[in-house]
mmCIF file of C-alpha atoms in Angstrom:
data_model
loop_
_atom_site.group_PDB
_atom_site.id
_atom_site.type_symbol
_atom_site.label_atom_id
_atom_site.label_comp_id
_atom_site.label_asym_id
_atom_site.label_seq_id
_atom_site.Cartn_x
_atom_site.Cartn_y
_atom_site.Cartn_z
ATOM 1 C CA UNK A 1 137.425 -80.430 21.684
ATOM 2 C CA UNK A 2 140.351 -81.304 19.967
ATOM 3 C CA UNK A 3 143.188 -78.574 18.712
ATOM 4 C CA UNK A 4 142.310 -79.965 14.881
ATOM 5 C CA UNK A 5 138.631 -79.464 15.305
ATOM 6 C CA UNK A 6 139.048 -75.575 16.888
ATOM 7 C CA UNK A 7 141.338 -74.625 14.027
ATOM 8 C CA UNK A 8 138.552 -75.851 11.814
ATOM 9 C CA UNK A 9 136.207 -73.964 13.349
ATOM 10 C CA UNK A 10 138.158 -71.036 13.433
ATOM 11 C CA UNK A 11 139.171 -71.456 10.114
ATOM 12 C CA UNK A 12 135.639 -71.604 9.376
ATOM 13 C CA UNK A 13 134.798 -68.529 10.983
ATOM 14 C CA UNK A 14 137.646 -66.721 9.348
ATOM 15 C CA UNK A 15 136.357 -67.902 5.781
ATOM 16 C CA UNK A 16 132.666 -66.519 6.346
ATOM 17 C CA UNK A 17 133.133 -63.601 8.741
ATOM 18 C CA UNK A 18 133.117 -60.991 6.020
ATOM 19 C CA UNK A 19 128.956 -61.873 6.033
ATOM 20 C CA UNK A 20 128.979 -62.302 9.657
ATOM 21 C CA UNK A 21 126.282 -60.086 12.099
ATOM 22 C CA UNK A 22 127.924 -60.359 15.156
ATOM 23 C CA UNK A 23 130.028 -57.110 14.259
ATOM 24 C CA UNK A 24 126.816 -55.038 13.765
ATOM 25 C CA UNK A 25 124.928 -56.439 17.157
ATOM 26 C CA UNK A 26 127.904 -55.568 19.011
ATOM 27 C CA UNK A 27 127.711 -51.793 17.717
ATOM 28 C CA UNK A 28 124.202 -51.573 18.630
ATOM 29 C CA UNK A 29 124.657 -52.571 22.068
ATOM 30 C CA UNK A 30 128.038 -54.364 22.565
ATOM 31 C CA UNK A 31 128.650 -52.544 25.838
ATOM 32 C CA UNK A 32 127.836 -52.537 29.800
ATOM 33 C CA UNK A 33 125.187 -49.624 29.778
ATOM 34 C CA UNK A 34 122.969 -50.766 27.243
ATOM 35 C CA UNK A 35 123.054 -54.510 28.688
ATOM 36 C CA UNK A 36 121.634 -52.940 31.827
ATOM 37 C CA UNK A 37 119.370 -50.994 30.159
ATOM 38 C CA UNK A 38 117.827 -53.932 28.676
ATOM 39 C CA UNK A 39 117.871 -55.711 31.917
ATOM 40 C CA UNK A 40 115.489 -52.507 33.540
ATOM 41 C CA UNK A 41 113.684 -53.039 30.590
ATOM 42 C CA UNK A 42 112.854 -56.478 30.491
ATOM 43 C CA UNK A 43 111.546 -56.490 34.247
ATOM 44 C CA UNK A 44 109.242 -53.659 33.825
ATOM 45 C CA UNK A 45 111.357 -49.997 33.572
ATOM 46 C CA UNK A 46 109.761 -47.275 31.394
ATOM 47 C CA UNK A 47 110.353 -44.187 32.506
ATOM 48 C CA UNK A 48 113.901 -42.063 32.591
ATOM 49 C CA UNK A 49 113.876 -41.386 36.113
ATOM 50 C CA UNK A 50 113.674 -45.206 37.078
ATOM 51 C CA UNK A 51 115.998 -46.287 34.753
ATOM 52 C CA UNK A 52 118.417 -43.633 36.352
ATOM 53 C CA UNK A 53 117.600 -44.589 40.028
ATOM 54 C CA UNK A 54 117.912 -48.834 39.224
ATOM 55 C CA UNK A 55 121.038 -48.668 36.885
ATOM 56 C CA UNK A 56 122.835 -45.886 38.572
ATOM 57 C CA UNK A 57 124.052 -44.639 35.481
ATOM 58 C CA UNK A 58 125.169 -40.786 34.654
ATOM 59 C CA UNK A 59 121.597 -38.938 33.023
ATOM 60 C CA UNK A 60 123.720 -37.609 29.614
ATOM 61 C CA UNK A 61 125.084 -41.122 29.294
ATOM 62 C CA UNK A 62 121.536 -42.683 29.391
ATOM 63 C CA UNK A 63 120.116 -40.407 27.532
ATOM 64 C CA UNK A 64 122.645 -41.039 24.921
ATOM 65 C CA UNK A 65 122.169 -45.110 25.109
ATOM 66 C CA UNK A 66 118.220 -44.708 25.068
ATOM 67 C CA UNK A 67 118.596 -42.523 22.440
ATOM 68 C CA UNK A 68 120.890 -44.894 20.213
ATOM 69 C CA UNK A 69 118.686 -47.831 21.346
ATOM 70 C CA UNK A 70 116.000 -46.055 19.652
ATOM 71 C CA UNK A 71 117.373 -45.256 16.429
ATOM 72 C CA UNK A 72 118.518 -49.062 16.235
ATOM 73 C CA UNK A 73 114.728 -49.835 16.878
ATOM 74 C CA UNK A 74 115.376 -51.540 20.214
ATOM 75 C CA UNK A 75 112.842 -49.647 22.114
ATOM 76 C CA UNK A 76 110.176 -46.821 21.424
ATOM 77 C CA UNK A 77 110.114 -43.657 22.989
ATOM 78 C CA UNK A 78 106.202 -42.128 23.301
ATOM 79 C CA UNK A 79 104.359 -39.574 25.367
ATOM 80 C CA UNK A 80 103.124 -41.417 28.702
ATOM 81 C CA UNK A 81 99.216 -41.950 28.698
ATOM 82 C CA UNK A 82 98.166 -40.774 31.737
ATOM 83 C CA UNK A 83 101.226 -37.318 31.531
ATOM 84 C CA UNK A 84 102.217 -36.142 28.592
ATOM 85 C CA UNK A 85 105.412 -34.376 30.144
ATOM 86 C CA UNK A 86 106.186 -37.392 30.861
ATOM 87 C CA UNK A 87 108.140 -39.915 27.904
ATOM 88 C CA UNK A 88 107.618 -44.009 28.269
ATOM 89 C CA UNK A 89 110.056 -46.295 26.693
ATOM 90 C CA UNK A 90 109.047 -49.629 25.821
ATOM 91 C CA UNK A 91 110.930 -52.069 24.495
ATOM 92 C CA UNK A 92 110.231 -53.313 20.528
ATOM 93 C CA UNK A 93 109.443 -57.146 19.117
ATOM 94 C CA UNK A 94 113.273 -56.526 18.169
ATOM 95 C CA UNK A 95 114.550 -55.717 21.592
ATOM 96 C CA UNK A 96 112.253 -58.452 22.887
ATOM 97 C CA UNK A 97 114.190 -60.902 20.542
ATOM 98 C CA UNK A 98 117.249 -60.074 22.982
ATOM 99 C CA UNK A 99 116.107 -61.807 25.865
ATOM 100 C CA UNK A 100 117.589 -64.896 25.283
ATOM 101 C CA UNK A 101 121.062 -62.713 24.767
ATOM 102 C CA UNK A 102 120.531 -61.112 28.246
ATOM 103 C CA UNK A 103 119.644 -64.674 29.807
ATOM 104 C CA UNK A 104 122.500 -66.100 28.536
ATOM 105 C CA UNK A 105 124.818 -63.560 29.777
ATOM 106 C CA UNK A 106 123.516 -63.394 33.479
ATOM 107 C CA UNK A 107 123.828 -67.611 33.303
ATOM 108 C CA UNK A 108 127.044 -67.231 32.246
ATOM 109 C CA UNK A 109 128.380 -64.257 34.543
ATOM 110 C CA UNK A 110 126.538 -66.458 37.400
ATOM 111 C CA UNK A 111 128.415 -69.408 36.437
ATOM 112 C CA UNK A 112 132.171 -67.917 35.790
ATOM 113 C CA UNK A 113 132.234 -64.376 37.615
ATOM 114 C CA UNK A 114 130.281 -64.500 40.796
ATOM 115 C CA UNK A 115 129.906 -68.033 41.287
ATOM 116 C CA UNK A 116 125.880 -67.842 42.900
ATOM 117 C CA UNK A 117 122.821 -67.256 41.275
ATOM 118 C CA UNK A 118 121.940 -63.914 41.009
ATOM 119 C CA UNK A 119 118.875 -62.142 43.335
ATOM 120 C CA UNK A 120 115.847 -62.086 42.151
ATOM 121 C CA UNK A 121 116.096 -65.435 40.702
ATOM 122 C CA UNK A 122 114.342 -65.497 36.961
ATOM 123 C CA UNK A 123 111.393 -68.197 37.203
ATOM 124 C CA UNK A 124 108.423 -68.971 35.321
ATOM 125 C CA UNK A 125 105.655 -67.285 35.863
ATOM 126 C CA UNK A 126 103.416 -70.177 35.870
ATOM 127 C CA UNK A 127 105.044 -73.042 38.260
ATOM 128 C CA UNK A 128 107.434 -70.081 39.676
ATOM 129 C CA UNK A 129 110.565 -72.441 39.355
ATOM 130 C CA UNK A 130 114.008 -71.248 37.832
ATOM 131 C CA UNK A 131 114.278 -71.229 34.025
ATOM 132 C CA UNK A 132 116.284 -73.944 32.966
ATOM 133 C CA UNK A 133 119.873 -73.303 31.752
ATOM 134 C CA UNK A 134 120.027 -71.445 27.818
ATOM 135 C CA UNK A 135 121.408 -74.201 25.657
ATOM 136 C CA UNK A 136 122.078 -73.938 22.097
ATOM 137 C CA UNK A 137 119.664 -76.810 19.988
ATOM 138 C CA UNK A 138 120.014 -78.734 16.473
ATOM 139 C CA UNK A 139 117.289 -78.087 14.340
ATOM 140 C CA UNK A 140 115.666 -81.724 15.818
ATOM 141 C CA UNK A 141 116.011 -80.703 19.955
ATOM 142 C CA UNK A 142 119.408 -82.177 20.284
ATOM 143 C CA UNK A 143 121.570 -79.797 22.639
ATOM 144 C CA UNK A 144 124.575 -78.949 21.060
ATOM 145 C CA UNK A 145 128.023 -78.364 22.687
ATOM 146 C CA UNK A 146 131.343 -76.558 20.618
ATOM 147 C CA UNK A 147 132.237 -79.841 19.462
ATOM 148 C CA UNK A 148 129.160 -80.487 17.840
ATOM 149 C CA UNK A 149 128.931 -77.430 15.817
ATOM 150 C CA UNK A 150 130.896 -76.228 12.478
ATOM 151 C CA UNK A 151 130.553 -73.014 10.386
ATOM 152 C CA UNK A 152 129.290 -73.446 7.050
ATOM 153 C CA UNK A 153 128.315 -71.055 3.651
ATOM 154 C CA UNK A 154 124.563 -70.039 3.359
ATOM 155 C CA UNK A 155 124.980 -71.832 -0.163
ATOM 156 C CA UNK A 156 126.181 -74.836 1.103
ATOM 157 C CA UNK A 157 123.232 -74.932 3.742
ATOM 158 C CA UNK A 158 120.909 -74.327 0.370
ATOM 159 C CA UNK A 159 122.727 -76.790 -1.466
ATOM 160 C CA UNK A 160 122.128 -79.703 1.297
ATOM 161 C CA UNK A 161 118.048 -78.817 1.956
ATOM 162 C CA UNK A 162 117.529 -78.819 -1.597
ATOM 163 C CA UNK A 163 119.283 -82.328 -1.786
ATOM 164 C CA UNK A 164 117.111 -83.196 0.927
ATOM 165 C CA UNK A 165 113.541 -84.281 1.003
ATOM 166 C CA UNK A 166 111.438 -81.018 0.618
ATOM 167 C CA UNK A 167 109.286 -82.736 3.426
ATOM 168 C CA UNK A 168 111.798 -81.867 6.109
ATOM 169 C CA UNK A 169 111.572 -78.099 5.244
ATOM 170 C CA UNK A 170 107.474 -78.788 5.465
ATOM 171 C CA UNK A 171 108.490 -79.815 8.867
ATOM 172 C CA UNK A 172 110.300 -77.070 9.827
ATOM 173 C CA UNK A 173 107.782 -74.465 8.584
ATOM 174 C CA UNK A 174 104.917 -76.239 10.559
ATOM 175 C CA UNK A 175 107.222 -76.139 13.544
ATOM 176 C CA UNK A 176 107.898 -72.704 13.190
ATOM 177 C CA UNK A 177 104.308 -71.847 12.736
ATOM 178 C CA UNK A 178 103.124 -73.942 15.972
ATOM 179 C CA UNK A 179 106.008 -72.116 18.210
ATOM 180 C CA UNK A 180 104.879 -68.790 16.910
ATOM 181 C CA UNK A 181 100.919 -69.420 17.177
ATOM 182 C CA UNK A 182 99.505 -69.548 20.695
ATOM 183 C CA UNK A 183 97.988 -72.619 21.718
ATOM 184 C CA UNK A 184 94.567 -73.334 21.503
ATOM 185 C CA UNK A 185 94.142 -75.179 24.440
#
């Protein structure tokens, strides 16, 4: 990418990041402990003690990070079914939505920190091969590198699908539905 384009792009950035989200994910769980947390999480960890034992992690500090990824809505906290002494934490359709985040992070720490593929390797369940690489896509499948991106206003977005067809935004919606919707097959 060109110095021209990345100070457009940064420009960009500058211009709309008064609106921008990135700020308030990071205070939910912009740091090490609750990245790891999510990790246990997504391969299986609900209970205190085994979050304590795989993370390795001080018990006031994770009791402080469940308890903030809780309040954010990240993960539940309920009685266990079969002991009620006992608390489960599960993780929520919101804390769900950060796999991708989590994926994307390990690929990238893989690729630029410790230079191998990290143990156990992340496969898919039903051919057990490796997941492919996370790649960011256009709205058709394209995948999209820095150079092909730019920041631009929610009105201006608004501006150019309303001076589109109103077909494409048919489209979109019946793509959205058949992603969401399990197949009938």
């Amino acid at each position: 990418m060109d110095d021209l384009n990345r100070q457009g792009l940064a420009r960009d950035l500058q211009n709309l990041s008064s609106e921008c989200s990135l700020p308030v994910s990071l205070e939910v769980i912009g740091e090490r402990w609750c990245f790891m947390i999510l990790r246990s999480g997504f391969s299986g960890v609900r209970h205190f003690e085994d979050f304590l034992s795989e993370i390795g992690i001080a018990r006031n500090i994770l009791a402080n990070r469940l308890t903030r990824m809780v309040d954010a809505g990240i993960m539940t906290r309920r009685p266990c079914d079969h002991d009620k002494r006992k608390v489960e934490y599960q993780l929520t359709e919101k804390g769900a939505d950060l796999l991708t985040t989590i994926v994307a992070m390990r690929q990238w720490g893989e690729k630029w920190e410790t230079g191998v593929v990290s143990n156990p390797v992340l496969a898919d369940a039903r051919d057990r091969q490796p997941i492919a690489k996370i790649v960011i896509q256009s709205h058709d499948g394209r995948e999209l590198g820095l150079e092909d991106l730019c920041w631009i206003d929610e009105a201006e977005l608004r501006d150019h699908a309303s001076n589109n067809s109103t077909d494409r935004a048919d489209i979109n919606v019946r793509h959205l539905r058949e992603i969401n919707e399990p197949s009938a097959a």
